[in-house]
Each structure stands twice: as structure tokens, then as C-alpha cells.
């Protein structure tokens, strides 16, 4: 599903280049559901953006869903992402002027037939406990409910890979746990691979597998790793 070899990513800021990720090897099998852990600034979002084709790879090889994402140009990455990736963000990214249903309908592929589309939407909103709230605006929903809508939007086309960047980060702890459990259950039922960043150890323990980013990012593997990285990165 995901295969990384000798991957490097730097950011350029004020004329300086700073190396953020250096991953000799990492792989994720199809159907795995993984919680990615690590302190703020350790490169978790950057890694998700590379895997999702949002950011280009600087060096090394990245294969996702059978495609070689490293080496793709921006248009190719956009097409790759549309076909393969469901993205879930900490702050939902719903369009405020559209109802919950319209937010999801916007991305819904598949049959053009209006009745079967409506049926599909109803089923998914029921699965996340929002059958009665389909025609509410985001502002008329709680934060937990808004994230459930975003989950439906990410999953409804059944993309093989779901990337979630701190999906419970802006929810209270209890609501966050319920939302994470729901996301895990839906991905299991649909057979989708899930890679989710979380800060919360309790939420991480809901996952069959937990990976600290320091296990793969070489820049984090020694006490002076970041200092070394900073020095090496300034070219
Ligand atoms: P995390 O998600 O683990 O908190 P990020 O991947 O967001 O970490 O960021 C990793 C490092 O890269 C941080 O030091 C951050 O400041 C830096 N960084 C992130 N985005 C950019 C950017 N667009 N330009 C320059 N530096 C960035
Ligand atoms: Mg982040």
C-alpha cells in the first residue's frame, strides 16, 4: 500500500534549507490501520502530505497504492490523490455555506441517478449517526458531528487509503475517542487502509498498530538528531 525508500524532504525558509524527514525505509500493508505518533514539529503532517501527493518528494522513492508518487508532477499528484486518497483534517474543512449533505455530495462519484445517490448518502449519514442532521449547516452541528460529516466525505467513494491528520485534535477527549473509534470501525468494515496522526496515547491504543515517527525518521533517532539535522540541512 505504501513503500518508502531513502526518502528525504526539506523546507526552504528565508534562503536556508532545513531537512525535515529522512526515512531509509518504511512500508504499510494493505488494510493496516496505523496511529502515527510523535511530538509537534517531528514531521508527521509533512509525511502525510508527501504520501497524499500534496507536497513533492525531494529525494528517494515513494510508492502509494501501486503508483510511484515520487517523480510525479503536480497535476499527476492531484489526479493520483483524487483517485486514491481520502483526507481528514483536524479542523474538518467543511464548506460553511453548504449543508452536511451538500458537503458530501460535492465529492460523490458513482451513479448519476438521483435516487440511488440519495440512498447512498442516507445510508452513510445513518452509519455515522447523523440521519436527522443531513440538511443542517456545519454551524448547526457540534464539532464532533462536523468531523463525522468530514469522515463520510473522505470515505464515501471508498478510496483505498485514508489519511487523517490529528482528526480528534480539536475535539474534547471523550468525543474524540468516539470519533476515532467510528473512523476505525468504518475503515475496517470497508477494508480501507488508515494512517492517522494523533497526540493522544489513549486514542492511539484503539489502533491495531502504533508507530512513533522516530522509528522511521532518522533525524529523530539520536538525542542530538535534530541539531545534527539542522546543521546538515543548511546548505
Ligand atoms: P508535525 O505535523 O509533526 O507537527 P510538521 O510536518 O508540520 O510537523 O513540521 C515539521 C517541521 O517542518 C517543523 O519544524 C515545521 O516548522 C517545519 N515546516 C512545516 N511546514 C513548513 C513550511 N511550509 N515551510 C517551512 N517549514 C515548515
Ligand atoms: Mg502536524
PDB file of C-alpha atoms and ligand atoms in Angstrom:
ATOM      1  CA  UNK A   1       0.000   0.000   0.000  1.00  0.00           C
ATOM      2  CA  UNK A   2       2.806   2.401   0.991  1.00  0.00           C
ATOM      3  CA  UNK A   3       6.506   1.847   0.375  1.00  0.00           C
ATOM      4  CA  UNK A   4       9.194   4.376   1.158  1.00  0.00           C
ATOM      5  CA  UNK A   5      12.899   4.099   0.334  1.00  0.00           C
ATOM      6  CA  UNK A   6      15.605   6.650   1.117  1.00  0.00           C
ATOM      7  CA  UNK A   7      13.022   9.432   1.278  1.00  0.00           C
ATOM      8  CA  UNK A   8      14.092  12.988   2.051  1.00  0.00           C
ATOM      9  CA  UNK A   9      12.106  16.186   2.440  1.00  0.00           C
ATOM     10  CA  UNK A  10      13.399  19.680   3.214  1.00  0.00           C
ATOM     11  CA  UNK A  11      11.744  23.061   3.524  1.00  0.00           C
ATOM     12  CA  UNK A  12      13.330  26.249   2.298  1.00  0.00           C
ATOM     13  CA  UNK A  13      12.814  29.198   4.581  1.00  0.00           C
ATOM     14  CA  UNK A  14      14.499  32.590   4.335  1.00  0.00           C
ATOM     15  CA  UNK A  15      17.161  31.268   1.989  1.00  0.00           C
ATOM     16  CA  UNK A  16      18.008  28.294   4.187  1.00  0.00           C
ATOM     17  CA  UNK A  17      17.212  24.652   3.574  1.00  0.00           C
ATOM     18  CA  UNK A  18      16.142  22.590   6.545  1.00  0.00           C
ATOM     19  CA  UNK A  19      15.955  18.829   6.318  1.00  0.00           C
ATOM     20  CA  UNK A  20      12.725  17.611   7.999  1.00  0.00           C
ATOM     21  CA  UNK A  21      12.399  13.961   7.042  1.00  0.00           C
ATOM     22  CA  UNK A  22      14.974  11.292   6.270  1.00  0.00           C
ATOM     23  CA  UNK A  23      13.374   7.857   6.102  1.00  0.00           C
ATOM     24  CA  UNK A  24      15.588   4.968   4.954  1.00  0.00           C
ATOM     25  CA  UNK A  25      12.707   2.517   4.663  1.00  0.00           C
ATOM     26  CA  UNK A  26       9.070   2.180   5.706  1.00  0.00           C
ATOM     27  CA  UNK A  27       6.172   0.147   4.413  1.00  0.00           C
ATOM     28  CA  UNK A  28       2.482  -0.198   5.181  1.00  0.00           C
ATOM     29  CA  UNK A  29       0.471  -3.228   4.091  1.00  0.00           C
ATOM     30  CA  UNK A  30      -3.000  -3.020   2.591  1.00  0.00           C
ATOM     31  CA  UNK A  31      -5.729  -2.944   5.244  1.00  0.00           C
ATOM     32  CA  UNK A  32      -3.466  -1.839   8.091  1.00  0.00           C
ATOM     33  CA  UNK A  33      -4.808   0.778  10.492  1.00  0.00           C
ATOM     34  CA  UNK A  34      -1.916   2.711  11.993  1.00  0.00           C
ATOM     35  CA  UNK A  35      -1.673   5.505  14.558  1.00  0.00           C
ATOM     36  CA  UNK A  36       1.345   7.705  13.839  1.00  0.00           C
ATOM     37  CA  UNK A  37       2.749   9.311  16.977  1.00  0.00           C
ATOM     38  CA  UNK A  38       5.343  11.978  17.580  1.00  0.00           C
ATOM     39  CA  UNK A  39       5.930  15.379  19.150  1.00  0.00           C
ATOM     40  CA  UNK A  40       4.944  18.608  17.461  1.00  0.00           C
ATOM     41  CA  UNK A  41       7.340  19.512  14.663  1.00  0.00           C
ATOM     42  CA  UNK A  42       8.581  15.945  14.101  1.00  0.00           C
ATOM     43  CA  UNK A  43       7.342  15.865  10.507  1.00  0.00           C
ATOM     44  CA  UNK A  44       4.073  13.929  10.816  1.00  0.00           C
ATOM     45  CA  UNK A  45       1.983  16.298   8.693  1.00  0.00           C
ATOM     46  CA  UNK A  46       4.799  16.596   6.177  1.00  0.00           C
ATOM     47  CA  UNK A  47       4.893  12.809   5.823  1.00  0.00           C
ATOM     48  CA  UNK A  48       1.120  12.656   5.280  1.00  0.00           C
ATOM     49  CA  UNK A  49       1.356  15.435   2.690  1.00  0.00           C
ATOM     50  CA  UNK A  50       4.044  13.505   0.803  1.00  0.00           C
ATOM     51  CA  UNK A  51       2.057  10.255   0.888  1.00  0.00           C
ATOM     52  CA  UNK A  52      -1.090  12.087  -0.230  1.00  0.00           C
ATOM     53  CA  UNK A  53       0.720  13.833  -3.070  1.00  0.00           C
ATOM     54  CA  UNK A  54       0.140  17.307  -1.634  1.00  0.00           C
ATOM     55  CA  UNK A  55       3.881  18.011  -1.449  1.00  0.00           C
ATOM     56  CA  UNK A  56       6.560  16.783  -3.863  1.00  0.00           C
ATOM     57  CA  UNK A  57       9.266  14.370  -2.705  1.00  0.00           C
ATOM     58  CA  UNK A  58      12.787  15.856  -2.807  1.00  0.00           C
ATOM     59  CA  UNK A  59      14.744  12.640  -2.963  1.00  0.00           C
ATOM     60  CA  UNK A  60      14.137   8.905  -2.780  1.00  0.00           C
ATOM     61  CA  UNK A  61      11.238   6.689  -3.745  1.00  0.00           C
ATOM     62  CA  UNK A  62       7.620   6.765  -2.603  1.00  0.00           C
ATOM     63  CA  UNK A  63       5.071   4.256  -3.835  1.00  0.00           C
ATOM     64  CA  UNK A  64       1.427   4.573  -2.789  1.00  0.00           C
ATOM     65  CA  UNK A  65      -1.498   2.411  -3.958  1.00  0.00           C
ATOM     66  CA  UNK A  66       0.619   0.935  -6.748  1.00  0.00           C
ATOM     67  CA  UNK A  67       1.695   4.338  -8.101  1.00  0.00           C
ATOM     68  CA  UNK A  68       5.144   5.865  -7.973  1.00  0.00           C
ATOM     69  CA  UNK A  69       4.267   9.221  -6.417  1.00  0.00           C
ATOM     70  CA  UNK A  70       7.878  10.404  -6.294  1.00  0.00           C
ATOM     71  CA  UNK A  71       8.601  11.731  -9.752  1.00  0.00           C
ATOM     72  CA  UNK A  72       5.016  12.811 -10.447  1.00  0.00           C
ATOM     73  CA  UNK A  73       4.369  16.445 -11.337  1.00  0.00           C
ATOM     74  CA  UNK A  74       1.696  18.459  -9.532  1.00  0.00           C
ATOM     75  CA  UNK A  75      -1.117  17.637 -11.978  1.00  0.00           C
ATOM     76  CA  UNK A  76      -0.294  13.934 -11.776  1.00  0.00           C
ATOM     77  CA  UNK A  77      -0.252  14.076  -7.974  1.00  0.00           C
ATOM     78  CA  UNK A  78      -3.642  15.824  -7.960  1.00  0.00           C
ATOM     79  CA  UNK A  79      -5.127  13.083 -10.149  1.00  0.00           C
ATOM     80  CA  UNK A  80      -3.475  10.412  -8.005  1.00  0.00           C
ATOM     81  CA  UNK A  81      -4.918  11.970  -4.831  1.00  0.00           C
ATOM     82  CA  UNK A  82      -8.430  12.269  -6.275  1.00  0.00           C
ATOM     83  CA  UNK A  83      -8.398   8.597  -7.240  1.00  0.00           C
ATOM     84  CA  UNK A  84      -6.756   7.064  -4.170  1.00  0.00           C
ATOM     85  CA  UNK A  85      -6.809   9.226  -1.058  1.00  0.00           C
ATOM     86  CA  UNK A  86      -9.416  10.303   1.488  1.00  0.00           C
ATOM     87  CA  UNK A  87      -8.118  13.172   3.643  1.00  0.00           C
ATOM     88  CA  UNK A  88      -9.417  14.096   7.097  1.00  0.00           C
ATOM     89  CA  UNK A  89      -8.200  17.273   8.820  1.00  0.00           C
ATOM     90  CA  UNK A  90      -8.112  18.443  12.419  1.00  0.00           C
ATOM     91  CA  UNK A  91     -10.462  21.338  11.654  1.00  0.00           C
ATOM     92  CA  UNK A  92     -12.831  19.466   9.309  1.00  0.00           C
ATOM     93  CA  UNK A  93     -12.555  21.800   6.256  1.00  0.00           C
ATOM     94  CA  UNK A  94     -16.304  21.741   5.613  1.00  0.00           C
ATOM     95  CA  UNK A  95     -17.735  24.477   3.411  1.00  0.00           C
ATOM     96  CA  UNK A  96     -19.808  26.637   5.798  1.00  0.00           C
ATOM     97  CA  UNK A  97     -22.444  27.717   3.242  1.00  0.00           C
ATOM     98  CA  UNK A  98     -23.294  24.131   2.260  1.00  0.00           C
ATOM     99  CA  UNK A  99     -25.350  21.647   4.272  1.00  0.00           C
ATOM    100  CA  UNK A 100     -23.786  18.452   5.587  1.00  0.00           C
ATOM    101  CA  UNK A 101     -25.305  16.528   2.681  1.00  0.00           C
ATOM    102  CA  UNK A 102     -24.126  19.062   0.075  1.00  0.00           C
ATOM    103  CA  UNK A 103     -20.603  18.955   1.506  1.00  0.00           C
ATOM    104  CA  UNK A 104     -20.527  15.217   0.849  1.00  0.00           C
ATOM    105  CA  UNK A 105     -22.480  15.317  -2.428  1.00  0.00           C
ATOM    106  CA  UNK A 106     -19.806  17.601  -3.887  1.00  0.00           C
ATOM    107  CA  UNK A 107     -17.257  14.789  -3.900  1.00  0.00           C
ATOM    108  CA  UNK A 108     -19.608  11.884  -4.547  1.00  0.00           C
ATOM    109  CA  UNK A 109     -18.686   9.930  -7.668  1.00  0.00           C
ATOM    110  CA  UNK A 110     -20.538   6.931  -8.989  1.00  0.00           C
ATOM    111  CA  UNK A 111     -24.093   6.689 -10.334  1.00  0.00           C
ATOM    112  CA  UNK A 112     -25.664   9.815 -11.745  1.00  0.00           C
ATOM    113  CA  UNK A 113     -29.137   8.548 -10.853  1.00  0.00           C
ATOM    114  CA  UNK A 114     -30.507  10.926  -8.232  1.00  0.00           C
ATOM    115  CA  UNK A 115     -32.418   8.359  -6.227  1.00  0.00           C
ATOM    116  CA  UNK A 116     -29.540   5.954  -5.770  1.00  0.00           C
ATOM    117  CA  UNK A 117     -27.226   8.857  -4.845  1.00  0.00           C
ATOM    118  CA  UNK A 118     -29.703   9.989  -2.207  1.00  0.00           C
ATOM    119  CA  UNK A 119     -29.974   6.410  -0.930  1.00  0.00           C
ATOM    120  CA  UNK A 120     -26.192   6.155  -0.655  1.00  0.00           C
ATOM    121  CA  UNK A 121     -25.980   9.472   1.208  1.00  0.00           C
ATOM    122  CA  UNK A 122     -28.734   8.443   3.631  1.00  0.00           C
ATOM    123  CA  UNK A 123     -27.012   5.146   4.366  1.00  0.00           C
ATOM    124  CA  UNK A 124     -23.686   6.816   5.138  1.00  0.00           C
ATOM    125  CA  UNK A 125     -25.188   9.523   7.318  1.00  0.00           C
ATOM    126  CA  UNK A 126     -27.058   6.816   9.248  1.00  0.00           C
ATOM    127  CA  UNK A 127     -23.840   4.881   9.740  1.00  0.00           C
ATOM    128  CA  UNK A 128     -22.289   7.881  11.498  1.00  0.00           C
ATOM    129  CA  UNK A 129     -25.444   8.655  13.487  1.00  0.00           C
ATOM    130  CA  UNK A 130     -26.442  11.774  11.542  1.00  0.00           C
ATOM    131  CA  UNK A 131     -29.553  10.606   9.681  1.00  0.00           C
ATOM    132  CA  UNK A 132     -31.520  13.508  11.159  1.00  0.00           C
ATOM    133  CA  UNK A 133     -28.857  16.157  10.560  1.00  0.00           C
ATOM    134  CA  UNK A 134     -28.165  15.738   6.838  1.00  0.00           C
ATOM    135  CA  UNK A 135     -29.668  19.096   5.934  1.00  0.00           C
ATOM    136  CA  UNK A 136     -28.042  21.064   8.730  1.00  0.00           C
ATOM    137  CA  UNK A 137     -25.337  23.608   8.046  1.00  0.00           C
ATOM    138  CA  UNK A 138     -21.952  22.924   9.685  1.00  0.00           C
ATOM    139  CA  UNK A 139     -22.658  25.797  12.111  1.00  0.00           C
ATOM    140  CA  UNK A 140     -25.764  23.916  13.270  1.00  0.00           C
ATOM    141  CA  UNK A 141     -23.703  20.840  14.173  1.00  0.00           C
ATOM    142  CA  UNK A 142     -21.434  20.112  17.142  1.00  0.00           C
ATOM    143  CA  UNK A 143     -17.703  19.794  16.432  1.00  0.00           C
ATOM    144  CA  UNK A 144     -17.879  16.012  16.800  1.00  0.00           C
ATOM    145  CA  UNK A 145     -20.791  15.925  14.336  1.00  0.00           C
ATOM    146  CA  UNK A 146     -18.860  18.115  11.889  1.00  0.00           C
ATOM    147  CA  UNK A 147     -15.951  15.686  11.972  1.00  0.00           C
ATOM    148  CA  UNK A 148     -18.394  12.814  11.302  1.00  0.00           C
ATOM    149  CA  UNK A 149     -19.545  14.639   8.164  1.00  0.00           C
ATOM    150  CA  UNK A 150     -15.899  15.075   7.124  1.00  0.00           C
ATOM    151  CA  UNK A 151     -15.376  11.336   7.691  1.00  0.00           C
ATOM    152  CA  UNK A 152     -18.319  10.497   5.420  1.00  0.00           C
ATOM    153  CA  UNK A 153     -16.907  12.884   2.796  1.00  0.00           C
ATOM    154  CA  UNK A 154     -13.494  11.168   2.979  1.00  0.00           C
ATOM    155  CA  UNK A 155     -14.817   7.601   2.875  1.00  0.00           C
ATOM    156  CA  UNK A 156     -17.924   7.612   0.680  1.00  0.00           C
ATOM    157  CA  UNK A 157     -16.061   6.959  -2.582  1.00  0.00           C
ATOM    158  CA  UNK A 158     -14.090   4.189  -0.826  1.00  0.00           C
ATOM    159  CA  UNK A 159     -10.583   5.448  -1.652  1.00  0.00           C
ATOM    160  CA  UNK A 160      -8.082   2.705  -0.744  1.00  0.00           C
ATOM    161  CA  UNK A 161      -6.074   4.954   1.611  1.00  0.00           C
ATOM    162  CA  UNK A 162      -7.404   7.267   4.334  1.00  0.00           C
ATOM    163  CA  UNK A 163      -5.014   9.894   5.749  1.00  0.00           C
ATOM    164  CA  UNK A 164      -6.162  11.616   8.930  1.00  0.00           C
ATOM    165  CA  UNK A 165      -4.105  14.460  10.414  1.00  0.00           C
ATOM    166  CA  UNK A 166      -4.992  14.752  14.114  1.00  0.00           C
ATOM    167  CA  UNK A 167      -8.675  14.060  13.374  1.00  0.00           C
ATOM    168  CA  UNK A 168      -9.571  14.352  17.062  1.00  0.00           C
ATOM    169  CA  UNK A 169      -7.186  17.225  17.813  1.00  0.00           C
ATOM    170  CA  UNK A 170      -9.885  19.868  18.100  1.00  0.00           C
ATOM    171  CA  UNK A 171     -12.459  17.718  19.906  1.00  0.00           C
ATOM    172  CA  UNK A 172     -12.842  17.157  23.626  1.00  0.00           C
ATOM    173  CA  UNK A 173     -11.256  13.917  24.788  1.00  0.00           C
ATOM    174  CA  UNK A 174     -14.390  11.818  25.092  1.00  0.00           C
ATOM    175  CA  UNK A 175     -15.931  12.945  21.784  1.00  0.00           C
ATOM    176  CA  UNK A 176     -12.526  12.450  20.177  1.00  0.00           C
ATOM    177  CA  UNK A 177     -12.425   8.839  21.362  1.00  0.00           C
ATOM    178  CA  UNK A 178     -15.857   8.128  19.895  1.00  0.00           C
ATOM    179  CA  UNK A 179     -14.967   9.761  16.571  1.00  0.00           C
ATOM    180  CA  UNK A 180     -11.683   7.842  16.360  1.00  0.00           C
ATOM    181  CA  UNK A 181     -13.464   4.566  17.142  1.00  0.00           C
ATOM    182  CA  UNK A 182     -16.032   5.326  14.435  1.00  0.00           C
ATOM    183  CA  UNK A 183     -13.302   6.091  11.897  1.00  0.00           C
ATOM    184  CA  UNK A 184     -11.501   2.843  12.766  1.00  0.00           C
ATOM    185  CA  UNK A 185     -14.676   0.758  12.524  1.00  0.00           C
ATOM    186  CA  UNK A 186     -15.704   2.243   9.168  1.00  0.00           C
ATOM    187  CA  UNK A 187     -12.233   1.695   7.688  1.00  0.00           C
ATOM    188  CA  UNK A 188     -12.277  -1.906   8.912  1.00  0.00           C
ATOM    189  CA  UNK A 189     -15.759  -2.533   7.507  1.00  0.00           C
ATOM    190  CA  UNK A 190     -14.829  -1.027   4.134  1.00  0.00           C
ATOM    191  CA  UNK A 191     -11.391  -2.672   4.029  1.00  0.00           C
ATOM    192  CA  UNK A 192      -9.612   0.694   3.764  1.00  0.00           C
ATOM    193  CA  UNK A 193      -6.050   1.341   4.913  1.00  0.00           C
ATOM    194  CA  UNK A 194      -5.875   4.080   7.559  1.00  0.00           C
ATOM    195  CA  UNK A 195      -2.923   6.214   8.604  1.00  0.00           C
ATOM    196  CA  UNK A 196      -3.881   8.632  11.380  1.00  0.00           C
ATOM    197  CA  UNK A 197      -1.738  11.117  13.286  1.00  0.00           C
ATOM    198  CA  UNK A 198      -2.683  11.545  16.919  1.00  0.00           C
ATOM    199  CA  UNK A 199      -1.174  13.097  20.013  1.00  0.00           C
ATOM    200  CA  UNK A 200      -3.409  11.186  22.377  1.00  0.00           C
ATOM    201  CA  UNK A 201      -1.989   7.906  23.675  1.00  0.00           C
ATOM    202  CA  UNK A 202      -5.412   6.628  24.676  1.00  0.00           C
ATOM    203  CA  UNK A 203      -6.775   7.253  21.168  1.00  0.00           C
ATOM    204  CA  UNK A 204      -3.655   5.636  19.687  1.00  0.00           C
ATOM    205  CA  UNK A 205      -4.269   2.481  21.710  1.00  0.00           C
ATOM    206  CA  UNK A 206      -7.575   1.976  19.871  1.00  0.00           C
ATOM    207  CA  UNK A 207      -5.492   1.154  16.781  1.00  0.00           C
ATOM    208  CA  UNK A 208      -4.210  -2.350  15.942  1.00  0.00           C
ATOM    209  CA  UNK A 209      -0.781  -0.785  15.332  1.00  0.00           C
ATOM    210  CA  UNK A 210       1.060   2.278  16.631  1.00  0.00           C
ATOM    211  CA  UNK A 211       4.203   3.720  15.030  1.00  0.00           C
ATOM    212  CA  UNK A 212       6.279   6.512  16.593  1.00  0.00           C
ATOM    213  CA  UNK A 213       7.654   8.654  13.769  1.00  0.00           C
ATOM    214  CA  UNK A 214      11.059   8.447  15.492  1.00  0.00           C
ATOM    215  CA  UNK A 215      11.128   4.757  14.442  1.00  0.00           C
ATOM    216  CA  UNK A 216      11.387   5.775  10.811  1.00  0.00           C
ATOM    217  CA  UNK A 217      12.720   9.345  10.700  1.00  0.00           C
ATOM    218  CA  UNK A 218      16.484   9.100  11.139  1.00  0.00           C
ATOM    219  CA  UNK A 219      16.725  12.732  12.146  1.00  0.00           C
ATOM    220  CA  UNK A 220      14.950  11.868  15.401  1.00  0.00           C
ATOM    221  CA  UNK A 221      16.981   8.816  16.295  1.00  0.00           C
ATOM    222  CA  UNK A 222      19.654  10.331  18.480  1.00  0.00           C
ATOM    223  CA  UNK A 223      19.462  12.867  21.269  1.00  0.00           C
ATOM    224  CA  UNK A 224      21.289  15.360  19.084  1.00  0.00           C
ATOM    225  CA  UNK A 225      19.426  14.237  15.985  1.00  0.00           C
ATOM    226  CA  UNK A 226      17.625  17.485  15.380  1.00  0.00           C
ATOM    227  CA  UNK A 227      20.760  19.541  15.943  1.00  0.00           C
ATOM    228  CA  UNK A 228      22.661  17.307  13.545  1.00  0.00           C
ATOM    229  CA  UNK A 229      19.831  17.582  11.040  1.00  0.00           C
ATOM    230  CA  UNK A 230      19.747  21.353  11.295  1.00  0.00           C
ATOM    231  CA  UNK A 231      23.499  21.574  10.717  1.00  0.00           C
ATOM    232  CA  UNK A 232      23.447  19.179   7.823  1.00  0.00           C
ATOM    233  CA  UNK A 233      20.423  20.842   6.289  1.00  0.00           C
ATOM    234  CA  UNK A 234      21.908  24.311   5.999  1.00  0.00           C
ATOM    235  CA  UNK A 235      23.372  24.209   2.548  1.00  0.00           C
TER     236      UNK A 235
HETATM  237  P1  LIG B   1       4.170  17.846  12.832  1.00  0.00           P
HETATM  238  O1  LIG B   1       2.974  17.615  11.980  1.00  0.00           O
HETATM  239  O2  LIG B   1       4.816  16.592  13.341  1.00  0.00           O
HETATM  240  O3  LIG B   1       3.899  18.799  13.964  1.00  0.00           O
HETATM  241  P2  LIG B   1       5.207  19.230  10.501  1.00  0.00           P
HETATM  242  O4  LIG B   1       5.354  18.188   9.463  1.00  0.00           O
HETATM  243  O5  LIG B   1       4.037  20.135  10.409  1.00  0.00           O
HETATM  244  O6  LIG B   1       5.301  18.550  11.951  1.00  0.00           O
HETATM  245  O7  LIG B   1       6.501  20.160  10.508  1.00  0.00           O
HETATM  246  C1  LIG B   1       7.801  19.626  10.628  1.00  0.00           C
HETATM  247  C2  LIG B   1       8.811  20.757  10.627  1.00  0.00           C
HETATM  248  O8  LIG B   1       8.784  21.411   9.377  1.00  0.00           O
HETATM  249  C3  LIG B   1       8.558  21.823  11.669  1.00  0.00           C
HETATM  250  O9  LIG B   1       9.804  22.224  12.180  1.00  0.00           O
HETATM  251  C4  LIG B   1       7.901  22.932  10.895  1.00  0.00           C
HETATM  252  O10 LIG B   1       8.179  24.182  11.466  1.00  0.00           O
HETATM  253  C5  LIG B   1       8.543  22.799   9.528  1.00  0.00           C
HETATM  254  N1  LIG B   1       7.631  23.225   8.441  1.00  0.00           N
HETATM  255  C6  LIG B   1       6.402  22.726   8.202  1.00  0.00           C
HETATM  256  N2  LIG B   1       5.855  23.298   7.123  1.00  0.00           N
HETATM  257  C7  LIG B   1       6.756  24.193   6.652  1.00  0.00           C
HETATM  258  C8  LIG B   1       6.781  25.128   5.552  1.00  0.00           C
HETATM  259  N3  LIG B   1       5.765  25.202   4.689  1.00  0.00           N
HETATM  260  N4  LIG B   1       7.890  25.878   5.399  1.00  0.00           N
HETATM  261  C9  LIG B   1       8.928  25.789   6.242  1.00  0.00           C
HETATM  262  N5  LIG B   1       8.973  24.941   7.297  1.00  0.00           N
HETATM  263  C10 LIG B   1       7.908  24.151   7.511  1.00  0.00           C
HETATM  264 MG1  LIG B   2       1.042  18.286  12.130  1.00  0.00          MG
END
